[in-house]
């Protein structure tokens, strides 16, 4: 019986100690994607085939940023991911023949709370013109993710 009381006491002490020493604040805030100033593309931007564009956006987080990814894919079927209030004029629904598909991940330096992101993206000259989505996914160090879905047109 003394051994059982002793073991219960040890477990209770271990539990209390582990709980009281866990004072680290938990990050529960999503990171922020800002495309309001000096950003590209923005909702309803047009891009010429065969050119290289420079993606620009400002990222921030309350603790630390992690990484981001960019995704460009066709929207010929008028599906939606848009996170923007403004709707863009769209072409008629069509079947893709040679649509552009771009997916790339980018790292952000460790411990950074704000970051001016830039990336060069070449738009192939021979892709189908039309309506596309430009997706920005930003993840902070804790794993929280913010998504910005833009409608763009490739001419």
Steps between C-alpha positions, in 0.01 A plus 500: 500500500790735578646432154170589332470827696863577417444437127182710501693781667784479245254509207308790652823697554617428146163612362495822704861581411448439128189718495648787697821515296309516170460879490582545131232700321333310218482671161140485376509788248499453125775667295402797281533540122491868401451585132381859553824687419759435228373144451464291185284340389181633649141398429420523124862558391587412142826334400646452154612157385875475446593754766661467841304659782615593847270382777497748791317488833558590864473227763482534879439289809477568873778246583691372194435427135575160350463469123275581208389337179367631171261314272376611157240277334224544240148599586345410167219314680419799726570324830580736784763557767473875500542671833441843347176698500536628142401265218689511173350478152533142385515337160265217402560154648746304284706182503871537569740396225833618640426681828767649722567322827753652740552383858806601701595520868719775645682526833502804726804570722464360855363721777357766267169667594462701178625427151482665159456204265609511137523223245567491127247295302527442127172462315557263206417649159306193387254452791126539454390861552205561727387506861737372768532492877806631679510340845725623783536273806689638799590280797645617831746302715216356711328365188212748468427572135337788314379472143452782250324400178519747211334487160736603219495486122783378279484660153 
